[in-house]
Coordinates of C-alpha atoms and ligand atoms in Angstrom, one line a residue:
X281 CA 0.0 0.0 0.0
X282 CA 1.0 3.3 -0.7
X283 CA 1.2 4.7 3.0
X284 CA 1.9 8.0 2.4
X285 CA -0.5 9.1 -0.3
X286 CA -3.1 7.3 1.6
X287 CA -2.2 9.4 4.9
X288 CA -2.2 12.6 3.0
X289 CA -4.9 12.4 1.1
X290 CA -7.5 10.8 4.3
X291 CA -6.0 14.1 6.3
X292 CA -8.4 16.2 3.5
X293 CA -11.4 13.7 3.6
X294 CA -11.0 14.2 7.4
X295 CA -12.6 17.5 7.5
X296 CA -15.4 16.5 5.7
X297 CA -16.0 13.1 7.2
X298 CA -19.6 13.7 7.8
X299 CA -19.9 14.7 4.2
X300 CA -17.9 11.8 3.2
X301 CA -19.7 9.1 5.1
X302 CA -23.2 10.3 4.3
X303 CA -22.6 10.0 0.9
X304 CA -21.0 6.9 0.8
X305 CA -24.3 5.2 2.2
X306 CA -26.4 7.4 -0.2
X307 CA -24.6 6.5 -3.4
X308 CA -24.1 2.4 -1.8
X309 CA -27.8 2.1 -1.5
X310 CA -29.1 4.2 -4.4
X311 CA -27.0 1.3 -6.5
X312 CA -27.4 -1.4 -4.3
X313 CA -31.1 -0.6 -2.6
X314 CA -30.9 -4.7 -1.5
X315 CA -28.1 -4.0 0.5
X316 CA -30.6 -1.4 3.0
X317 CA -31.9 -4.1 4.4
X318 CA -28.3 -5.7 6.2
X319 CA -28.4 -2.1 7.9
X320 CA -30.3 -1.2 10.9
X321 CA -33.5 0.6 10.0
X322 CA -33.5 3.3 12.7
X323 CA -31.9 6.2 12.1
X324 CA -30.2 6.4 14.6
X325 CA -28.6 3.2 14.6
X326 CA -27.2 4.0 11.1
X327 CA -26.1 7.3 12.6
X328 CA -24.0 5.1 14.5
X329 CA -22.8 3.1 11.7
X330 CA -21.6 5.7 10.1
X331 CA -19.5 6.8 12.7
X332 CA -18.4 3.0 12.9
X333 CA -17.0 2.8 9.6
X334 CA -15.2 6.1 9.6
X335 CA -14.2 5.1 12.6
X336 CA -13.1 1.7 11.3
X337 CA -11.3 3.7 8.4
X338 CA -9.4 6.0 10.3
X339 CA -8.0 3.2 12.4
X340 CA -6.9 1.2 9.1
X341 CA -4.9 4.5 8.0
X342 CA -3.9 5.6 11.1
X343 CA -2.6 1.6 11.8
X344 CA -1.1 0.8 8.3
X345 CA 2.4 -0.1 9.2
X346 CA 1.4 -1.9 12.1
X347 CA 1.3 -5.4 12.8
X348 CA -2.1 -5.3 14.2
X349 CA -3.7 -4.5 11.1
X350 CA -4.0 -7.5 9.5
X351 CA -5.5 -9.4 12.7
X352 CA -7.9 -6.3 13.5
X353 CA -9.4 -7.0 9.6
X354 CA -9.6 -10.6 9.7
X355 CA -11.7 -10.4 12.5
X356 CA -13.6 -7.3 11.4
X357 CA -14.4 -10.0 8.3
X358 CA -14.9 -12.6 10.1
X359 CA -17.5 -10.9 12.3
X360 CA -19.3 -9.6 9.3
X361 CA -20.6 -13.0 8.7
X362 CA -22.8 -12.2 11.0
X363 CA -24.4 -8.9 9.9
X364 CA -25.1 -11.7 6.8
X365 CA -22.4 -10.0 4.9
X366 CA -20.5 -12.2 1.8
X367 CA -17.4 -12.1 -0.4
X368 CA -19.8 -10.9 -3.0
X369 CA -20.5 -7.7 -1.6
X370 CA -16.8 -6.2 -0.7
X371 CA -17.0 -4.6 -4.6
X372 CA -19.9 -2.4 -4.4
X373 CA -18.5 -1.1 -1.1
X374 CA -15.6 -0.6 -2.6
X375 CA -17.0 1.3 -5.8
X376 CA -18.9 3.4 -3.2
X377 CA -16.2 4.3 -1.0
X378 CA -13.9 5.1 -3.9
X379 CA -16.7 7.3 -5.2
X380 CA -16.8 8.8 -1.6
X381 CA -13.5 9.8 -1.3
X382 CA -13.4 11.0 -4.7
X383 CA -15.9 13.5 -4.3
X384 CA -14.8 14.6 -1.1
X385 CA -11.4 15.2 -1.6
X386 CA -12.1 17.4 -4.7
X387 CA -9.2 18.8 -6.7
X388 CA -6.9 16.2 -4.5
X389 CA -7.9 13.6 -6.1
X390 CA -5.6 12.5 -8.7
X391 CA -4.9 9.2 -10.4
X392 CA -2.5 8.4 -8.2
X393 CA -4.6 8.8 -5.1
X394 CA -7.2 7.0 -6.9
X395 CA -4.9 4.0 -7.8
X396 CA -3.5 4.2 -3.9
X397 CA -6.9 3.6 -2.4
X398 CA -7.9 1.6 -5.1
X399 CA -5.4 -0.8 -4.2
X400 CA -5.7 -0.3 -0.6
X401 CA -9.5 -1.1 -0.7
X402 CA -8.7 -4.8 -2.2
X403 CA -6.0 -5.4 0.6
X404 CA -8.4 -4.6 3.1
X405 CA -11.1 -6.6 1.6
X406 CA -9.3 -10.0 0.7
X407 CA -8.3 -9.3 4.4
X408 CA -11.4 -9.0 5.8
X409 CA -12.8 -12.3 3.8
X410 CA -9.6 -14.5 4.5
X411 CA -10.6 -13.7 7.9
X412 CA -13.9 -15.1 7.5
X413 CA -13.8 -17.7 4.9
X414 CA -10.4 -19.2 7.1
X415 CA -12.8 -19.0 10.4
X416 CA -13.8 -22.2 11.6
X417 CA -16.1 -20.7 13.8
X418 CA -19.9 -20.4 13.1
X419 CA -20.9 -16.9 11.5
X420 CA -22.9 -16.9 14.8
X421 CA -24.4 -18.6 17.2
X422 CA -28.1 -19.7 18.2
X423 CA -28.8 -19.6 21.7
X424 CA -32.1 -20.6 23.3
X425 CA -33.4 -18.6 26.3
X426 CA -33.8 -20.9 29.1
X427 CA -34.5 -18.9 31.7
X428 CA -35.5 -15.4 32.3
X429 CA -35.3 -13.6 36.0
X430 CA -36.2 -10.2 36.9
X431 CA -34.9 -7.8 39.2
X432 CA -36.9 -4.8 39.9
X433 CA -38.3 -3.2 36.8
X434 CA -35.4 -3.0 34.9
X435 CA -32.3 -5.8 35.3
X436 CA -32.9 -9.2 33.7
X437 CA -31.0 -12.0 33.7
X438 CA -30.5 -14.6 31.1
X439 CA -29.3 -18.1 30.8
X440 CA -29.1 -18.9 27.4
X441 CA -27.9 -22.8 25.6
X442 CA -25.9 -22.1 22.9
X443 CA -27.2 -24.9 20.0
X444 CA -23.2 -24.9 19.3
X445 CA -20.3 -25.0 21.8
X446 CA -19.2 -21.9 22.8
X447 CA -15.6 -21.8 23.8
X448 CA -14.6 -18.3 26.1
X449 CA -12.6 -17.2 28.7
X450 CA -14.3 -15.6 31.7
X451 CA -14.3 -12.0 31.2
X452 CA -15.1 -11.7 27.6
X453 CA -18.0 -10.5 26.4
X454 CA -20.7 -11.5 22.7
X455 CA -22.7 -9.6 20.8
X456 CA -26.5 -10.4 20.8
X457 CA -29.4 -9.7 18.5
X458 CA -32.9 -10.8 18.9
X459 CA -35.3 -11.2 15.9
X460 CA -37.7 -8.7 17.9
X461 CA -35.5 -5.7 16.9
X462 CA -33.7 -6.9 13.7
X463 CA -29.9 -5.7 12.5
X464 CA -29.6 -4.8 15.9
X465 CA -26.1 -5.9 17.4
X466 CA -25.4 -4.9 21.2
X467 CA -22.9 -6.1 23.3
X468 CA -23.3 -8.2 26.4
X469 CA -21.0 -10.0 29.0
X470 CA -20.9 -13.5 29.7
X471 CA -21.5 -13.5 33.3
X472 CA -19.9 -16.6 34.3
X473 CA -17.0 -19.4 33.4
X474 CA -17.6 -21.8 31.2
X475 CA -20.0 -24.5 32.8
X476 CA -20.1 -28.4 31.5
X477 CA -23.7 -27.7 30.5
X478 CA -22.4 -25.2 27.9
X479 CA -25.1 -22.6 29.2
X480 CA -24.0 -18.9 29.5
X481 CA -25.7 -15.8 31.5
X482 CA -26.4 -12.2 30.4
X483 CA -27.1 -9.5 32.8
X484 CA -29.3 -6.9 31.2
X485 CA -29.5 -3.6 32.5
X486 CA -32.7 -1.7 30.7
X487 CA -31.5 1.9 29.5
X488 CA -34.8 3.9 28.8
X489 CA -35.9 4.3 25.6
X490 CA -33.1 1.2 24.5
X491 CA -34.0 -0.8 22.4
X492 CA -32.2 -4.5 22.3
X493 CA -32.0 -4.0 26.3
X494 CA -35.6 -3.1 26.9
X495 CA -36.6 -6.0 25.0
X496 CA -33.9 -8.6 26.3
X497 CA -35.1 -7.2 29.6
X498 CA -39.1 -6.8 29.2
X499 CA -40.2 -8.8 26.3
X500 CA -38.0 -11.9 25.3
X501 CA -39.4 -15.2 26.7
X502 CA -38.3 -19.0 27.3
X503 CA -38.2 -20.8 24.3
X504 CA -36.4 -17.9 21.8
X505 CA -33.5 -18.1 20.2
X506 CA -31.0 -15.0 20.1
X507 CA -27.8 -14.8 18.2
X508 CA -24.7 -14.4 19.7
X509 CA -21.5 -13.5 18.0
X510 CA -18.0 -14.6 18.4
X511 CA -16.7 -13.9 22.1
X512 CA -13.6 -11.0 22.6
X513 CA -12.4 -8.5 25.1
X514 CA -9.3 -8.1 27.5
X515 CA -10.8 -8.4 31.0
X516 CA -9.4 -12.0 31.1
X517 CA -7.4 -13.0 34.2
X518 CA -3.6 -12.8 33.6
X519 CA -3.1 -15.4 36.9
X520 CA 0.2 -13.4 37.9
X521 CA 1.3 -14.0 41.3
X522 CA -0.2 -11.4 42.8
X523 CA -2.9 -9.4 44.7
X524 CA -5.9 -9.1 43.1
X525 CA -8.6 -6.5 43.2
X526 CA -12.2 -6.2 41.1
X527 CA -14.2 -4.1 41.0
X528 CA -17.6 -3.9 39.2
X529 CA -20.2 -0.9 38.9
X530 CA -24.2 -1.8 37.7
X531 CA -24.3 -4.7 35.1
X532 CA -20.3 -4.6 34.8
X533 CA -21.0 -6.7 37.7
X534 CA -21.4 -9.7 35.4
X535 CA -18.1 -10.3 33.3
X536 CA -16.3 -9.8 37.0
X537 CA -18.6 -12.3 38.4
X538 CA -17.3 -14.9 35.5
X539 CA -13.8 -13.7 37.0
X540 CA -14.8 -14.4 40.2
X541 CA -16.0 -18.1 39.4
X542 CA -12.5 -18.6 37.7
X543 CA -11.1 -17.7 40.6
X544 CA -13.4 -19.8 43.2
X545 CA -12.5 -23.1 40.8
X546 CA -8.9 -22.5 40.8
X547 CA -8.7 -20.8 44.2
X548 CA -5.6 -18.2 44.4
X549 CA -2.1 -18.2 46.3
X550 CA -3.4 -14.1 47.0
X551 CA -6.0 -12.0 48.4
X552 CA -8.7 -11.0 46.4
X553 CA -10.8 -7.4 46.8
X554 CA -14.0 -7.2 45.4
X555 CA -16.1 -3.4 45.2
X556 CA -19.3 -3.7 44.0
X557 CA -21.0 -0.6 43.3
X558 CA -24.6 0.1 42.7
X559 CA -26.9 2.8 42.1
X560 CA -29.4 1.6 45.0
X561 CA -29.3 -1.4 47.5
X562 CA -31.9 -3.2 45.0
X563 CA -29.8 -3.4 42.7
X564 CA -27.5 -5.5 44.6
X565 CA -29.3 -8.2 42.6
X566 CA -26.0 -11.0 43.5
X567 CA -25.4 -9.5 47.1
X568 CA -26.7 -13.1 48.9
X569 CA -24.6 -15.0 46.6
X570 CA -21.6 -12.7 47.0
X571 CA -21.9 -13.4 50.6
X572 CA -21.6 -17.3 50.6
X573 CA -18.9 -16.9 48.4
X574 CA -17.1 -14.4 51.2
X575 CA -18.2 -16.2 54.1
X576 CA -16.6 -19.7 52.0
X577 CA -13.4 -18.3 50.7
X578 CA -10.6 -17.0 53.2
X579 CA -9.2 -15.2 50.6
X580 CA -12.1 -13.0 49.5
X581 CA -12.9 -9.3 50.7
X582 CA -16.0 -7.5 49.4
X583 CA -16.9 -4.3 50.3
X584 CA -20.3 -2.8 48.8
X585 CA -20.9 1.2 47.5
X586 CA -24.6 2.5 47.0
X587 CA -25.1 6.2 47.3
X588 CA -26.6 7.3 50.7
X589 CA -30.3 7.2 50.6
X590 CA -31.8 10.0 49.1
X591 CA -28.6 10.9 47.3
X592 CA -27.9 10.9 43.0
X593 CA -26.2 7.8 42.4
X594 CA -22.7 9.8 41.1
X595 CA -22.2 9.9 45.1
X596 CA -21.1 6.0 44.8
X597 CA -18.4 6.9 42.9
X598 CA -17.1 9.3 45.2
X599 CA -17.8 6.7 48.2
X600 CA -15.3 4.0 45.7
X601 CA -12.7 6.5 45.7
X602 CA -13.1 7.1 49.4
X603 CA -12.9 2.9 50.2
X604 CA -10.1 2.9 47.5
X605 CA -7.8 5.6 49.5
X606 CA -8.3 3.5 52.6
X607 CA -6.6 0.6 51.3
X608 CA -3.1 0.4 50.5
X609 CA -0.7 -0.9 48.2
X610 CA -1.9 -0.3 45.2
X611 CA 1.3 -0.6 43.1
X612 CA 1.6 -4.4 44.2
X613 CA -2.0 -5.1 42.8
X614 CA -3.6 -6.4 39.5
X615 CA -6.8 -4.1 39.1
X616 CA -9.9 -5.5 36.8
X617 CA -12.7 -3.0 36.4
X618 CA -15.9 -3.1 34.6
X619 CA -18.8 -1.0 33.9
X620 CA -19.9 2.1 32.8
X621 CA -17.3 4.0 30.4
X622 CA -17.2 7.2 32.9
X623 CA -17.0 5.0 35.7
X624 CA -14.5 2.9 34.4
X625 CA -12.4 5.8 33.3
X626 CA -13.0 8.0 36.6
X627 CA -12.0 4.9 38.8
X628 CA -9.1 4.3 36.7
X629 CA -7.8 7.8 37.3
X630 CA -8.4 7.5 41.0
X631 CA -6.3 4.5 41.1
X632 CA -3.8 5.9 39.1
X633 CA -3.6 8.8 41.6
X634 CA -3.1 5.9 44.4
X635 CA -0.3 4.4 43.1
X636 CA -1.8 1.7 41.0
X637 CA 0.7 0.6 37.8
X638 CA -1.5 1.2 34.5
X639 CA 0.2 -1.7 33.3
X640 CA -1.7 -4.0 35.8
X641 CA -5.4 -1.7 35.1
X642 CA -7.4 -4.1 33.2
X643 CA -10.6 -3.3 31.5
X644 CA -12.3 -3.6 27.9
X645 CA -11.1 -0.2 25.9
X646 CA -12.7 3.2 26.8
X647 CA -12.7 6.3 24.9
X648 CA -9.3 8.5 25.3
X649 CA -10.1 12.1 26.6
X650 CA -8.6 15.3 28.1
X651 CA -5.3 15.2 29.1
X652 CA -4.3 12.1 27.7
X653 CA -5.2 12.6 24.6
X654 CA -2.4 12.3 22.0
X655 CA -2.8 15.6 19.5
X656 CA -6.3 15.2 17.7
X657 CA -5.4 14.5 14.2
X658 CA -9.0 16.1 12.7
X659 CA -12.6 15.0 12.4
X660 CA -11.9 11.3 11.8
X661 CA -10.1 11.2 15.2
X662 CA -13.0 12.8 17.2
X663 CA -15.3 9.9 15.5
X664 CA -13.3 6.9 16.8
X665 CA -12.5 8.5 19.9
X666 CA -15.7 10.3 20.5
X667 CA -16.9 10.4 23.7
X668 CA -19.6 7.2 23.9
X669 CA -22.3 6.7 26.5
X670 CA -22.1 2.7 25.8
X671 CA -19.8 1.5 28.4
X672 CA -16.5 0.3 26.5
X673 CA -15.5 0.9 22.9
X674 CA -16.8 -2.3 21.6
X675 CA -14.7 -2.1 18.4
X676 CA -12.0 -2.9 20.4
X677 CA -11.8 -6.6 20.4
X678 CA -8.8 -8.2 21.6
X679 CA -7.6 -9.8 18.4
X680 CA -6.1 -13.0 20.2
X681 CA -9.9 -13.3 20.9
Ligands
FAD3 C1 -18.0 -4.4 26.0 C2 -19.4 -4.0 26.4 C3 -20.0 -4.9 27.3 C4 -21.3 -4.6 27.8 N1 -21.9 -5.4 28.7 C5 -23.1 -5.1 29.1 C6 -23.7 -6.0 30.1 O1 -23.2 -7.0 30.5 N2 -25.0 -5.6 30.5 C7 -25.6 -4.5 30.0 O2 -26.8 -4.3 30.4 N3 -25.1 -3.7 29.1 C8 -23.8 -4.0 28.6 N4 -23.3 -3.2 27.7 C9 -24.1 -2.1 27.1 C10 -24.9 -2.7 25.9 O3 -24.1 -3.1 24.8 C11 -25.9 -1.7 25.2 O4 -25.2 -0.5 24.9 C12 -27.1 -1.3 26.1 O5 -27.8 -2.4 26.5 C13 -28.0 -0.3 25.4 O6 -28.5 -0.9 24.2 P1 -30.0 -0.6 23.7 O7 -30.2 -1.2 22.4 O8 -31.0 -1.0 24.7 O9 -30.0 1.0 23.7 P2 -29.9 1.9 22.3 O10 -31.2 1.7 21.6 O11 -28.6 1.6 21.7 O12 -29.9 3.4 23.0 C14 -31.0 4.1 23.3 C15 -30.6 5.5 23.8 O13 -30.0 5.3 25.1 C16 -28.6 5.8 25.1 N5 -27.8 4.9 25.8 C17 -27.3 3.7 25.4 N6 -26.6 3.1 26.3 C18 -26.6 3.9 27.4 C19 -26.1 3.8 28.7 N7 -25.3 2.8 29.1 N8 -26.4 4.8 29.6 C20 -27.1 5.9 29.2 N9 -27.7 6.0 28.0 C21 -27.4 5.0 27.1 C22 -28.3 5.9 23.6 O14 -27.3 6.9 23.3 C23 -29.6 6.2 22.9 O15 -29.9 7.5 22.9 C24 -22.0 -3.4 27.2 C25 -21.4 -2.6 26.3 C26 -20.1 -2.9 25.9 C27 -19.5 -2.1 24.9
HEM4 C1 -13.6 -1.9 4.0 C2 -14.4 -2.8 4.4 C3 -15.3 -2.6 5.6 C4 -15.0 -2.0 6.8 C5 -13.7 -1.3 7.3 C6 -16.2 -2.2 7.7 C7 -16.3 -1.7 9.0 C8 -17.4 -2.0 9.8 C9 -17.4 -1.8 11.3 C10 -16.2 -1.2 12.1 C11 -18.6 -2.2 11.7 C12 -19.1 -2.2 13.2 C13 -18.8 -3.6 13.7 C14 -19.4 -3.9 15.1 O1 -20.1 -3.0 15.7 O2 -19.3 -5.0 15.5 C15 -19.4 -2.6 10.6 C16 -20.7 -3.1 10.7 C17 -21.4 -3.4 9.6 N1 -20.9 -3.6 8.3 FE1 -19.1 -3.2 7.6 N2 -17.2 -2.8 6.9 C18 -16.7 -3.1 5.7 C19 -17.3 -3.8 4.7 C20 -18.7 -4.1 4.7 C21 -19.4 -4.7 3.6 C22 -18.8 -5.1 2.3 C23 -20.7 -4.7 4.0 C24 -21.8 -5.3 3.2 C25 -22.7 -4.5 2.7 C26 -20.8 -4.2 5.4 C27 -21.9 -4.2 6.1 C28 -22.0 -4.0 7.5 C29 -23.2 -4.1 8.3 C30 -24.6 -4.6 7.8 C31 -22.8 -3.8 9.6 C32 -23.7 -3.8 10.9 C33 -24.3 -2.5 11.1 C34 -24.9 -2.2 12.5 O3 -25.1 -3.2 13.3 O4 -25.1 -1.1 12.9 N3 -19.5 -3.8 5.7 N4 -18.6 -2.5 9.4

């Protein structure tokens, strides 16, 4: 590929991202109208695609003479599959994104650029469907509800049986669509270790006015099948011989609670912390099962945060950092967090602050902001790292899966 032609002439296209993206998807489906229907319908879901594949773009140019970039696009491919996306179509997304970038860069574009991203554009897509036709892993998975609990109005939990075996490390997380909101892809953590039954648990936490969480949490019943896509994140335990502390705020509670049942099967040489944090005593959903597990295991401390009655939930937070200053040691420790992507970031500071190595801070990938955020590099930048109220940056899969 031709990285420096490619660099300079994306830095133009930059600036007029929106421009760029909007009519990529106008010209792609004024050619292609049968490809609408792979997309979500709501407009604000494709609002969000768009800012996915700029976002997917920028990190291809910004990443081109890294080694990452080749496992990052085989599994962008291979997770296609499951949007119901084939070899066949990688052309007329190419045509369109040419024709994108052609009229959005204006006088810039010259043969050469053309030929550059020309070229580039069939690198990245025999990537992407190496990556999915080598995969020898279903495009998805079916996985039948078996049992649906409630807590409260708005937290459901889910045990789902994959039809095919699922193989995961505690910690990771899946994507999940249900037929009652089609072309709908959210992502959900496993919320346990693997079990011989093969059956996995989602912990839904309903966001008003959400739309895959309101009906995994209100409508979906026993008997359904949901899909599930191919497992990833990095809040995986390393097992180093050390300390260990996790802590978990709302539903982030459920990937540490699959670290936590690693960790009661294969019982540690160190003490474990555990913080849970909630926005109200009721939503201490696990709290009785926490407590066997503490009473059981010698080696586990777990301290619990909800707000003070009557107070806005953001006071947890500040009661986390309190409990955290109170304990020392921090530098000795390996720190998993998980949750909410300001919680997750504000905590990380706080521990930072303490003493804590950010070498041994594990979580799944937030969004970069203030101070240590490298030099903005233009529009395309502020897309991929644009602030997101969805917990974790969820393009970030761990490409060692
Ligand atoms: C790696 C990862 C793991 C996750 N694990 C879990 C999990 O185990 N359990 C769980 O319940 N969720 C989890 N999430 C969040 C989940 O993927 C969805 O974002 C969430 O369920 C909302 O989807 P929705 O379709 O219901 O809402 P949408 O229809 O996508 O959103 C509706 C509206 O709510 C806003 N919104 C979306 N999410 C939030 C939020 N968190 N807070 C405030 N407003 C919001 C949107 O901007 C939009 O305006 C995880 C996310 C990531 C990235
Ligand atoms: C250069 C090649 C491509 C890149 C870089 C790319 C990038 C992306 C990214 C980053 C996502 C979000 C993934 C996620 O959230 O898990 C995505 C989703 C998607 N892509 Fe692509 N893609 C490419 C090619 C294609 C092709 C050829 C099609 C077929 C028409 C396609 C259709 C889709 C669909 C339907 C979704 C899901 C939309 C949604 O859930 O909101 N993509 N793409």
């Amino acid at each position: 590929m031709d990285v420096r032609i490619l660099k300079s002439s994306f830095a133009v296209v930059e600036r007029r991202a929106e421009h760029a993206v909007k009519y990529f998807y106008s010209h792609l489906f004024w050619h292609n109208p049968g490809l609408r229907e792979l997309f979500p319908s709501s407009a604000e879901d494709m609002e969000r695609q768009r800012d996915r594949l700029f976002a997917a773009l920028t990190h291809v140019v910004t990443h081109l003479e890294s080694g990452t970039l080749v496992p990052y696009l085989r599994d962008l491919g291979r997770d296609h599959r499951k949007f119901l996306v084939g070899p066949e179509h990688y052309a007329a997304v190419g045509t369109s994104l040419i024709a994108a970038l052609a009229q959005t860069s204006g006088d810039a574009w010259t043969p050469a650029v053309e030929k550059a991203w020309y070229e580039a554009y069939q690198v990245i897509a025999d990537t992407m469907t190496a990556g999915a036709a080598d995969s020898d892993e279903p495009p998805w998975w079916d996985a039948e509800v078996v049992r649906h609990l409630q807590y409260g109005e708005d937290i459901g939990v889910l045990t789902l049986a994959p039809r095919t075996p699922l193989a995961y490390r505690p910690g990771q997380y899946v994507s999940v669509s249900s037929a009652r909101v089609p072309t709908t892809w959210r992502t959900y953590s496993l919320a346990n270790a693997p079990r011989p039954d093969g059956t996995v648990d989602l912990h839904v936490s309903r966001i008003d006015g959400g739309r895959l969480s309101t009906a995994l949490v209100r409508d979906v019943l026993p008997g359904e099948v949901l899909r599930l896509g191919a497992p990833g994140g990095r809040l995986t335990l390393r097992r180093e011989d050390r300390p260990l502390t996790l802590i978990a705020a709302g539903t982030g509670w459920a990937p540490v609670r699959a670290l936590l049942e690693e960790l009661l099967q294969h019982p540690p040489d160190h003490d474990v912390r555990l913080f849970v944090v909630a926005r109200d005593a009721a939503h201490l959903y696990d709290r009785p099962l926490i407590d066997r597990h503490a009473a059981a295991c010698r080696w586990l401390g777990v301290t619990y945060i909800t707000p003070a009655p009557g107070q806005h939930r953001n006071q947890a937070t500040d009661r986390l950092a309190t409990a955290l200053g109170n304990r020392a040691l921090w530098r000795e420790q390996d720190v998993y967090l998980s949750g909410p992507a300001l919680f997750v970031e504000e905590t990380s500071h706080v521990l930072r602050e303490l003493g804590a190595r950010p070498d041994r801070l594990f979580h799944d990938a937030v969004p970069v902001t203030g101070s240590q955020r490298p030099r903005p590099l233009g529009f395309g930048e502020w897309f991929l790292h644009r602030p997101a109220p969805h917990w974790h940056n969820p393009s970030a899969r761990d490409p060692r899966g």
